[in-house]
C-alpha positions as CSV (number, residue, x, y, z in Angstrom):
1,X,221.6,-94.4,82.8
2,X,221.2,-90.9,84.2
3,X,223.9,-88.4,84.7
4,X,224.5,-86.9,88.1
5,X,222.5,-83.8,89.0
6,X,225.4,-82.4,91.1
7,X,225.8,-78.8,90.2
8,X,229.4,-78.5,91.3
9,X,228.6,-76.3,94.3
10,X,230.2,-77.3,97.6
11,X,228.1,-78.2,100.6
12,X,228.9,-79.7,103.9
13,X,227.9,-83.1,102.5
14,X,230.7,-83.0,99.9
15,X,232.9,-85.0,102.2
16,X,230.6,-87.9,101.8
17,X,230.5,-88.0,98.0
18,X,232.4,-90.2,95.5
19,X,235.7,-89.1,94.1
20,X,235.6,-86.2,91.6
21,X,234.9,-87.2,88.0
22,X,232.7,-90.2,88.9
23,X,229.1,-90.2,87.5
24,X,226.2,-91.6,89.3
25,X,225.0,-95.0,88.1
26,X,221.4,-95.9,88.9
27,X,220.8,-99.3,90.4
28,X,220.1,-101.9,87.7
29,X,218.3,-104.1,90.2
30,X,214.9,-103.4,91.5
31,X,214.5,-102.3,95.1
32,X,213.1,-105.7,95.9
33,X,216.1,-107.5,94.4
34,X,218.5,-105.2,96.4
35,X,216.5,-105.9,99.6
36,X,216.7,-109.7,98.9
37,X,220.4,-109.4,98.3
38,X,221.0,-107.5,101.5
39,X,218.8,-110.0,103.4
40,X,220.9,-112.8,102.0
41,X,224.1,-111.0,102.9
42,X,222.9,-110.5,106.5
43,X,222.0,-114.2,106.7
44,X,225.3,-115.4,105.2
45,X,227.9,-113.0,106.6
46,X,227.7,-113.3,110.3
47,X,231.5,-113.5,110.8
48,X,234.6,-112.5,108.8
49,X,235.2,-116.1,107.9
50,X,231.6,-116.4,106.5
51,X,232.1,-113.1,104.6
52,X,235.2,-114.4,103.0
53,X,233.4,-117.5,101.9
54,X,230.5,-115.5,100.6
55,X,232.8,-113.1,98.6
56,X,234.9,-115.9,97.1
57,X,232.1,-118.1,95.8
58,X,232.7,-119.2,92.2
59,X,230.7,-120.5,89.3
60,X,231.4,-121.9,85.9
61,X,230.8,-119.5,83.1
62,X,230.7,-120.3,79.4
63,X,232.8,-118.0,77.3
64,X,232.6,-118.4,73.5
65,X,236.3,-118.1,72.9
66,X,237.7,-120.2,75.7
67,X,235.0,-122.5,76.8
68,X,234.1,-123.0,80.5
69,X,235.8,-120.6,82.8
70,X,235.6,-120.0,86.6
71,X,234.2,-116.6,87.7
72,X,233.4,-115.1,91.0
73,X,229.7,-115.1,91.8
74,X,230.1,-111.5,93.2
75,X,232.3,-109.4,91.0
76,X,233.3,-106.4,93.1
77,X,232.5,-103.7,90.5
78,X,229.3,-105.4,89.3
79,X,228.1,-106.0,92.9
80,X,228.8,-102.4,93.9
81,X,227.1,-101.0,90.8
82,X,224.1,-103.1,90.9
83,X,223.4,-103.4,94.6
84,X,225.1,-100.5,96.3
85,X,225.0,-97.7,93.8
86,X,222.5,-95.7,95.9
87,X,224.2,-96.5,99.2
88,X,226.1,-99.2,101.1
89,X,225.2,-99.9,104.7
90,X,228.1,-99.4,107.1
91,X,227.5,-102.9,108.5
92,X,228.0,-104.4,105.1
93,X,231.1,-102.3,104.5
94,X,232.4,-103.4,107.9
95,X,231.8,-107.0,106.9
96,X,233.8,-106.6,103.7
97,X,236.6,-104.8,105.5
98,X,236.8,-107.5,108.2
99,X,236.7,-110.3,105.5
100,X,239.5,-108.7,103.4
101,X,241.6,-108.1,106.6
102,X,241.2,-111.8,107.5
103,X,242.0,-112.9,104.0
104,X,245.2,-110.8,103.8
105,X,246.3,-111.7,107.3
106,X,245.2,-115.4,107.2
107,X,248.7,-116.7,107.9
108,X,249.2,-114.4,110.8
109,X,245.7,-115.1,112.2
110,X,245.9,-118.9,111.7
111,X,242.8,-118.9,109.6
112,X,242.6,-121.7,107.1
113,X,240.9,-120.4,104.0
114,X,242.1,-123.0,101.6
115,X,238.9,-123.2,99.6
116,X,238.6,-119.4,99.4
117,X,242.2,-119.2,98.1
118,X,241.6,-121.9,95.6
119,X,238.4,-120.1,94.4
120,X,240.4,-116.8,93.9
121,X,243.2,-118.6,92.1
122,X,240.7,-120.5,89.9
123,X,239.5,-117.0,88.7
124,X,243.1,-116.2,87.6
125,X,243.6,-113.8,90.5
126,X,245.4,-113.6,93.8
127,X,244.5,-112.3,97.3
128,X,246.1,-108.9,96.7
129,X,244.3,-108.4,93.4
130,X,241.1,-109.6,94.8
131,X,241.3,-107.3,97.8
132,X,242.4,-104.3,95.7
133,X,239.4,-104.9,93.3
134,X,237.0,-104.7,96.3
135,X,238.7,-101.6,97.6
136,X,238.5,-99.9,94.2
137,X,234.9,-100.9,93.7
138,X,233.7,-99.8,97.1
139,X,234.6,-96.1,96.5
140,X,231.9,-96.2,93.8
141,X,229.1,-97.1,96.2
142,X,226.6,-94.4,97.1
143,X,227.1,-92.7,100.4
144,X,230.5,-94.5,100.7
145,X,232.1,-91.7,102.8
146,X,229.2,-91.7,105.2
147,X,229.4,-95.5,105.6
148,X,233.2,-95.2,106.3
149,X,232.5,-92.7,109.0
150,X,230.2,-95.2,110.7
151,X,232.8,-98.0,110.9
152,X,233.7,-98.8,114.4
153,X,237.3,-98.1,115.5
154,X,238.4,-101.7,115.1
155,X,237.0,-101.8,111.5
156,X,238.6,-98.5,110.7
157,X,242.0,-99.9,112.0
158,X,241.5,-103.0,109.9
159,X,240.7,-100.9,106.8
160,X,243.9,-99.0,107.3
161,X,245.9,-102.3,107.6
162,X,244.3,-103.6,104.4
163,X,245.2,-100.4,102.6
164,X,248.7,-100.6,103.9
165,X,249.2,-104.2,102.7
166,X,247.9,-103.3,99.2
167,X,250.0,-100.1,99.2
168,X,253.2,-101.9,100.1
169,X,252.6,-104.5,97.3
170,X,252.4,-101.8,94.6
171,X,255.1,-99.5,93.3
172,X,252.6,-96.6,93.2
173,X,249.5,-96.3,95.3
174,X,246.3,-96.8,93.3
175,X,244.3,-93.7,92.5
176,X,241.5,-94.6,94.9
177,X,243.9,-94.6,97.9
178,X,243.7,-90.8,98.3
179,X,239.9,-91.1,98.8
180,X,240.4,-93.6,101.6
181,X,243.2,-91.5,103.1
182,X,240.9,-88.4,103.2
183,X,238.1,-90.4,104.8
184,X,240.2,-92.1,107.5
185,X,241.9,-88.9,108.7
């Protein structure tokens, strides 16, 4: 792990950096592995429904203390650290936003995501926690602010709606909310 070389001086690019106090984490995957992951993402996530299915895939995991346990294939924090630490493409960010929006608004949009909901619950989570964990992890992605600035107007609107749902479900807004608020002004 290498610490950030940021010197603390302000430049015009400061608006596109991660929240203060965060250190850079170098990608743990090779560039080839990241490329293969992004290619698989582009192949699998052609619609919000497909993105939700991709994000909510689960696997059995053996834990020494409790035996077999269900886990998400793509843990938000782990995925962002390993595959998007140097940068997240705005198209992938848009896919995630649209997927989370669909998941949170599934009843209103008449989207049947029964299997996705069962997968989330099998991992001892719920839709709000799942969505919040993605929002929190995404701010750690490299060039996150730049990618947010390239969301189309519909995706930016959906991101605001997702944030509002998460915010209204919490007594206090999570720390990462201010970063989103600053970027979506």
